[in-house]
Amino acid sequence: MQTVMQLLVSGVLLGGVYALGALGLNLIFGVAKVVNFAHGEFLMLGMYAGYWLMVKTGVNPYYGAPLIAAGFFLVGVLFYALLMRFTIYKSEMTQVFATLGLGIALQNLALLLWSGDYRTIQVMPSGGESMAVLGVAVSSTRLVAFGFAVAILAAVIVFLRTTFLGRAIEAVSQDLVAARLMGVNPGKVFLATFGLGIALTGVAGAVLVPSFYAFPSVGSFFVLVSFVVVVLGGLGSVVGTVIGGIALGVVESFTGFVSPDLKEATHFVLLILLLAMRPHGILGVKGAEKEALK
């Protein structure tokens, strides 16, 4: 029973980490119906931002999260204004190649600037990396990341439901044509959405760097995990992202206990099964994955 509880707690905390990394991806898809294949690279840049903030200034990335969010919001605005604005109404393949090409460019830029060395930081005092709660070992860094995931989810939901811009974002997400008729400017909404989505991704990377190594190709791992989380929880569903992340984390935790060699394969198997059996996910709207901008 103790082993089951340990695996369950570890899986939930890991799932919170995964959900945090996937939240920005799902927000952008939910509004603009754009699958951002450069998502992993933006998260990788967020990890480096958290790392260098700690190394150069001594500021813990947990405390520096608002600063990182502001910087990556500007990055997201530039991402839309310089690239996605010209492809958002184009075919899906155009969007795929545009974001995939950007991802490859960012990965190689990181390799050029910071080499392929693995980097991480220690934010907890020596010996404080884990704690025991009712006999269950809990990773301090993953617990903090899980707390960030819950807090950010709550903040995003409040923002979407209580502010004018948030309601405009939801309106465009549900029906672009009707939103236009109601006077909503889709261009401004897309600009704000990309800024917010990339800001969330950057913060996720900064929060994850104490738990994972930062290196130029780390985004390739997280983008696959993020896709599985988004498909599992539901395309375009913010709450579904957290549910999908926790579900994936628990499944991976138990699978890894049975056979560590199968842990990575869990992502591929789940993705294939979901796309074949329930492509709209747990909380997603049926047909959302096929909806296009008009």
GROMACS .gro file of C-alpha atoms in nm:
model
  294
    1MET     CA    1   0.000   0.000   0.000
    2GLN     CA    2   0.287   0.235   0.082
    3THR     CA    3   0.438   0.171  -0.261
    4VAL     CA    4   0.107   0.247  -0.432
    5MET     CA    5   0.074   0.574  -0.240
    6GLN     CA    6   0.432   0.670  -0.328
    7LEU     CA    7   0.372   0.602  -0.698
    8LEU     CA    8   0.042   0.790  -0.691
    9VAL     CA    9   0.188   1.099  -0.523
   10SER     CA   10   0.491   1.096  -0.753
   11GLY     CA   11   0.263   1.060  -1.055
   12VAL     CA   12   0.038   1.349  -0.951
   13LEU     CA   13   0.336   1.579  -0.892
   14LEU     CA   14   0.493   1.476  -1.223
   15GLY     CA   15   0.156   1.532  -1.392
   16GLY     CA   16   0.143   1.883  -1.252
   17VAL     CA   17   0.482   1.949  -1.409
   18TYR     CA   18   0.359   1.816  -1.743
   19ALA     CA   19   0.038   2.022  -1.724
   20LEU     CA   20   0.233   2.338  -1.652
   21GLY     CA   21   0.448   2.277  -1.960
   22ALA     CA   22   0.146   2.214  -2.185
   23LEU     CA   23  -0.081   2.498  -2.072
   24GLY     CA   24   0.054   2.758  -2.317
   25LEU     CA   25   0.031   2.515  -2.609
   26ASN     CA   26  -0.334   2.439  -2.539
   27LEU     CA   27  -0.429   2.803  -2.488
   28ILE     CA   28  -0.289   2.903  -2.828
   29PHE     CA   29  -0.457   2.610  -2.999
   30GLY     CA   30  -0.789   2.675  -2.826
   31VAL     CA   31  -0.806   3.030  -2.961
   32ALA     CA   32  -0.611   3.037  -3.288
   33LYS     CA   33  -0.639   2.668  -3.381
   34VAL     CA   34  -0.265   2.670  -3.443
   35VAL     CA   35  -0.054   2.374  -3.332
   36ASN     CA   36   0.274   2.536  -3.227
   37PHE     CA   37   0.554   2.291  -3.307
   38ALA     CA   38   0.805   2.540  -3.165
   39HIS     CA   39   0.642   2.507  -2.822
   40GLY     CA   40   0.919   2.285  -2.686
   41GLU     CA   41   1.186   2.533  -2.792
   42PHE     CA   42   1.008   2.822  -2.619
   43LEU     CA   43   0.995   2.609  -2.305
   44MET     CA   44   1.365   2.534  -2.347
   45LEU     CA   45   1.437   2.908  -2.367
   46GLY     CA   46   1.233   2.952  -2.049
   47MET     CA   47   1.454   2.696  -1.878
   48TYR     CA   48   1.766   2.884  -1.986
   49ALA     CA   49   1.606   3.212  -1.871
   50GLY     CA   50   1.551   3.066  -1.524
   51TYR     CA   51   1.902   2.920  -1.521
   52TRP     CA   52   2.082   3.239  -1.624
   53LEU     CA   53   1.867   3.453  -1.394
   54MET     CA   54   1.986   3.242  -1.101
   55VAL     CA   55   2.349   3.220  -1.216
   56LYS     CA   56   2.397   3.585  -1.314
   57THR     CA   57   2.186   3.765  -1.052
   58GLY     CA   58   2.124   3.506  -0.780
   59VAL     CA   59   1.747   3.553  -0.816
   60ASN     CA   60   1.553   3.232  -0.762
   61PRO     CA   61   1.345   3.159  -1.079
   62TYR     CA   62   1.042   3.106  -0.855
   63TYR     CA   63   1.069   3.470  -0.744
   64GLY     CA   64   1.174   3.585  -1.090
   65ALA     CA   65   0.871   3.425  -1.260
   66PRO     CA   66   0.685   3.758  -1.311
   67LEU     CA   67   0.991   3.910  -1.479
   68ILE     CA   68   1.033   3.604  -1.703
   69ALA     CA   69   0.660   3.611  -1.784
   70ALA     CA   70   0.685   3.976  -1.893
   71GLY     CA   71   0.986   3.905  -2.114
   72PHE     CA   72   0.827   3.603  -2.279
   73PHE     CA   73   0.500   3.791  -2.330
   74LEU     CA   74   0.697   4.027  -2.554
   75VAL     CA   75   0.854   3.725  -2.726
   76GLY     CA   76   0.507   3.585  -2.789
   77VAL     CA   77   0.387   3.917  -2.932
   78LEU     CA   78   0.685   3.922  -3.169
   79PHE     CA   79   0.622   3.556  -3.257
   80TYR     CA   80   0.272   3.646  -3.373
   81ALA     CA   81   0.354   3.983  -3.532
   82LEU     CA   82   0.657   3.865  -3.731
   83LEU     CA   83   0.551   3.512  -3.825
   84MET     CA   84   0.209   3.380  -3.729
   85ARG     CA   85   0.019   3.689  -3.846
   86PHE     CA   86   0.110   3.593  -4.202
   87THR     CA   87   0.028   3.222  -4.167
   88ILE     CA   88  -0.268   3.207  -3.930
   89TYR     CA   89  -0.523   3.204  -4.213
   90LYS     CA   90  -0.311   2.977  -4.432
   91SER     CA   91  -0.331   2.599  -4.461
   92GLU     CA   92  -0.241   2.375  -4.167
   93MET     CA   93   0.073   2.255  -4.345
   94THR     CA   94   0.194   2.615  -4.381
   95GLN     CA   95   0.154   2.662  -4.006
   96VAL     CA   96   0.328   2.331  -3.933
   97PHE     CA   97   0.632   2.417  -4.145
   98ALA     CA   98   0.647   2.774  -4.013
   99THR     CA   99   0.648   2.672  -3.645
  100LEU     CA  100   0.863   2.364  -3.704
  101GLY     CA  101   1.121   2.572  -3.889
  102LEU     CA  102   1.123   2.828  -3.609
  103GLY     CA  103   1.172   2.551  -3.355
  104ILE     CA  104   1.474   2.413  -3.543
  105ALA     CA  105   1.620   2.764  -3.568
  106LEU     CA  106   1.575   2.830  -3.194
  107GLN     CA  107   1.727   2.495  -3.103
  108ASN     CA  108   2.037   2.561  -3.313
  109LEU     CA  109   2.061   2.917  -3.182
  110ALA     CA  110   2.066   2.782  -2.826
  111LEU     CA  111   2.333   2.530  -2.927
  112LEU     CA  112   2.542   2.810  -3.077
  113LEU     CA  113   2.507   3.038  -2.775
  114TRP     CA  114   2.528   2.793  -2.486
  115SER     CA  115   2.674   2.471  -2.634
  116GLY     CA  116   2.522   2.130  -2.564
  117ASP     CA  117   2.618   2.118  -2.195
  118TYR     CA  118   2.354   2.003  -1.948
  119ARG     CA  119   2.271   2.276  -1.696
  120THR     CA  120   2.056   2.287  -1.385
  121ILE     CA  121   2.031   2.486  -1.063
  122GLN     CA  122   1.971   2.409  -0.698
  123VAL     CA  123   1.710   2.634  -0.541
  124MET     CA  124   1.643   2.438  -0.224
  125PRO     CA  125   1.882   2.432   0.075
  126SER     CA  126   2.114   2.132   0.095
  127GLY     CA  127   1.910   1.834   0.211
  128GLY     CA  128   1.580   2.007   0.133
  129GLU     CA  129   1.529   1.854  -0.211
  130SER     CA  130   1.268   1.616  -0.071
  131MET     CA  131   1.046   1.583   0.233
  132ALA     CA  132   0.847   1.306   0.396
  133VAL     CA  133   0.470   1.346   0.428
  134LEU     CA  134   0.289   1.059   0.605
  135GLY     CA  135   0.573   0.829   0.508
  136VAL     CA  136   0.565   0.932   0.141
  137ALA     CA  137   0.872   1.102  -0.011
  138VAL     CA  138   0.779   1.427  -0.189
  139SER     CA  139   1.011   1.616  -0.422
  140SER     CA  140   1.025   1.980  -0.308
  141THR     CA  141   1.092   2.120  -0.655
  142ARG     CA  142   0.811   1.922  -0.815
  143LEU     CA  143   0.578   2.020  -0.533
  144VAL     CA  144   0.655   2.386  -0.604
  145ALA     CA  145   0.604   2.327  -0.978
  146PHE     CA  146   0.270   2.163  -0.902
  147GLY     CA  147   0.175   2.465  -0.690
  148PHE     CA  148   0.265   2.694  -0.980
  149ALA     CA  149   0.050   2.484  -1.214
  150VAL     CA  150  -0.253   2.513  -0.985
  151ALA     CA  151  -0.200   2.886  -0.924
  152ILE     CA  152  -0.151   2.964  -1.293
  153LEU     CA  153  -0.455   2.756  -1.389
  154ALA     CA  154  -0.669   2.948  -1.139
  155ALA     CA  155  -0.531   3.283  -1.260
  156VAL     CA  156  -0.596   3.196  -1.627
  157ILE     CA  157  -0.954   3.085  -1.553
  158VAL     CA  158  -1.024   3.405  -1.355
  159PHE     CA  159  -0.870   3.614  -1.633
  160LEU     CA  160  -1.075   3.445  -1.906
  161ARG     CA  161  -1.404   3.472  -1.718
  162THR     CA  162  -1.384   3.812  -1.549
  163THR     CA  163  -1.201   4.046  -1.788
  164PHE     CA  164  -1.314   4.195  -2.118
  165LEU     CA  165  -1.007   4.063  -2.299
  166GLY     CA  166  -1.055   3.721  -2.143
  167ARG     CA  167  -1.417   3.705  -2.259
  168ALA     CA  168  -1.309   3.821  -2.605
  169ILE     CA  169  -1.052   3.539  -2.613
  170GLU     CA  170  -1.321   3.286  -2.519
  171ALA     CA  171  -1.557   3.431  -2.780
  172VAL     CA  172  -1.299   3.396  -3.058
  173SER     CA  173  -1.221   3.045  -2.936
  174GLN     CA  174  -1.588   2.942  -2.957
  175ASP     CA  175  -1.694   3.118  -3.279
  176LEU     CA  176  -1.469   3.354  -3.472
  177VAL     CA  177  -1.742   3.477  -3.709
  178ALA     CA  178  -1.987   3.556  -3.428
  179ALA     CA  179  -1.710   3.729  -3.231
  180ARG     CA  180  -1.638   3.951  -3.531
  181LEU     CA  181  -2.007   4.042  -3.560
  182MET     CA  182  -2.003   4.143  -3.192
  183GLY     CA  183  -1.719   4.388  -3.259
  184VAL     CA  184  -1.426   4.180  -3.139
  185ASN     CA  185  -1.099   4.243  -3.324
  186PRO     CA  186  -0.952   3.893  -3.390
  187GLY     CA  187  -0.606   4.033  -3.467
  188LYS     CA  188  -0.574   4.192  -3.123
  189VAL     CA  189  -0.710   3.878  -2.957
  190PHE     CA  190  -0.459   3.657  -3.141
  191LEU     CA  191  -0.177   3.896  -3.046
  192ALA     CA  192  -0.274   3.883  -2.677
  193THR     CA  193  -0.324   3.506  -2.688
  194PHE     CA  194   0.017   3.433  -2.837
  195GLY     CA  195   0.175   3.670  -2.586
  196LEU     CA  196  -0.004   3.501  -2.295
  197GLY     CA  197   0.058   3.148  -2.425
  198ILE     CA  198   0.433   3.202  -2.472
  199ALA     CA  199   0.454   3.381  -2.135
  200LEU     CA  200   0.302   3.075  -1.967
  201THR     CA  201   0.546   2.852  -2.154
  202GLY     CA  202   0.844   3.064  -2.049
  203VAL     CA  203   0.739   3.057  -1.683
  204ALA     CA  204   0.689   2.681  -1.707
  205GLY     CA  205   1.045   2.638  -1.833
  206ALA     CA  206   1.188   2.859  -1.557
  207VAL     CA  207   0.999   2.664  -1.290
  208LEU     CA  208   1.105   2.328  -1.436
  209VAL     CA  209   1.480   2.395  -1.459
  210PRO     CA  210   1.544   2.300  -1.092
  211SER     CA  211   1.389   1.957  -1.167
  212PHE     CA  212   1.518   1.893  -1.521
  213TYR     CA  213   1.841   1.962  -1.707
  214ALA     CA  214   1.840   2.247  -1.958
  215PHE     CA  215   2.005   2.173  -2.293
  216PRO     CA  216   1.924   2.280  -2.652
  217SER     CA  217   1.719   1.973  -2.749
  218VAL     CA  218   1.524   1.930  -2.424
  219GLY     CA  219   1.223   2.083  -2.597
  220SER     CA  220   1.190   1.772  -2.817
  221PHE     CA  221   1.096   1.572  -2.508
  222PHE     CA  222   0.858   1.828  -2.363
  223VAL     CA  223   0.677   1.898  -2.690
  224LEU     CA  224   0.583   1.531  -2.722
  225VAL     CA  225   0.465   1.520  -2.361
  226SER     CA  226   0.270   1.844  -2.413
  227PHE     CA  227   0.092   1.704  -2.720
  228VAL     CA  228  -0.010   1.393  -2.527
  229VAL     CA  229  -0.136   1.605  -2.235
  230VAL     CA  230  -0.333   1.835  -2.465
  231VAL     CA  231  -0.491   1.549  -2.660
  232LEU     CA  232  -0.566   1.355  -2.341
  233GLY     CA  233  -0.721   1.646  -2.151
  234GLY     CA  234  -0.903   1.797  -2.446
  235LEU     CA  235  -0.802   2.031  -2.728
  236GLY     CA  236  -0.870   2.388  -2.619
  237SER     CA  237  -0.965   2.301  -2.259
  238VAL     CA  238  -0.755   2.473  -1.989
  239VAL     CA  239  -0.890   2.254  -1.708
  240GLY     CA  240  -0.846   1.950  -1.931
  241THR     CA  241  -0.475   2.030  -1.955
  242VAL     CA  242  -0.431   1.976  -1.581
  243ILE     CA  243  -0.645   1.661  -1.585
  244GLY     CA  244  -0.451   1.526  -1.882
  245GLY     CA  245  -0.116   1.608  -1.722
  246ILE     CA  246  -0.203   1.435  -1.396
  247ALA     CA  247  -0.345   1.133  -1.579
  248LEU     CA  248  -0.028   1.099  -1.789
  249GLY     CA  249   0.195   1.145  -1.483
  250VAL     CA  250   0.016   0.872  -1.287
  251VAL     CA  251   0.019   0.628  -1.579
  252GLU     CA  252   0.388   0.695  -1.643
  253SER     CA  253   0.472   0.655  -1.272
  254PHE     CA  254   0.310   0.312  -1.246
  255THR     CA  255   0.443   0.201  -1.585
  256GLY     CA  256   0.796   0.304  -1.488
  257PHE     CA  257   0.769   0.103  -1.167
  258VAL     CA  258   0.669  -0.210  -1.360
  259SER     CA  259   0.930  -0.160  -1.632
  260PRO     CA  260   1.149   0.154  -1.657
  261ASP     CA  261   1.218   0.072  -2.023
  262LEU     CA  262   0.849   0.124  -2.105
  263LYS     CA  263   0.822   0.465  -1.938
  264GLU     CA  264   0.904   0.670  -2.248
  265ALA     CA  265   0.697   0.441  -2.471
  266THR     CA  266   0.391   0.533  -2.262
  267HIS     CA  267   0.374   0.871  -2.438
  268PHE     CA  268   0.363   0.720  -2.787
  269VAL     CA  269   0.115   0.445  -2.695
  270LEU     CA  270  -0.124   0.687  -2.525
  271LEU     CA  271  -0.103   0.936  -2.812
  272ILE     CA  272  -0.181   0.669  -3.073
  273LEU     CA  273  -0.472   0.527  -2.870
  274LEU     CA  274  -0.619   0.870  -2.802
  275LEU     CA  275  -0.602   0.982  -3.164
  276ALA     CA  276  -0.767   0.658  -3.273
  277MET     CA  277  -1.038   0.635  -3.005
  278ARG     CA  278  -1.104   0.981  -2.857
  279PRO     CA  279  -0.925   1.259  -3.048
  280HIS     CA  280  -1.122   1.535  -2.870
  281GLY     CA  281  -0.994   1.420  -2.529
  282ILE     CA  282  -1.160   1.408  -2.188
  283LEU     CA  283  -1.301   1.765  -2.175
  284GLY     CA  284  -1.250   1.877  -2.536
  285VAL     CA  285  -1.535   1.958  -2.772
  286LYS     CA  286  -1.592   1.697  -3.039
  287GLY     CA  287  -1.468   1.832  -3.370
  288ALA     CA  288  -1.243   2.098  -3.213
  289GLU     CA  289  -0.938   1.928  -3.358
  290LYS     CA  290  -1.079   1.980  -3.708
  291GLU     CA  291  -1.213   2.332  -3.666
  292ALA     CA  292  -1.049   2.590  -3.891
  293LEU     CA  293  -1.044   2.968  -3.901
  294LYS     CA  294  -1.271   3.125  -4.155
   0.00000   0.00000   0.00000
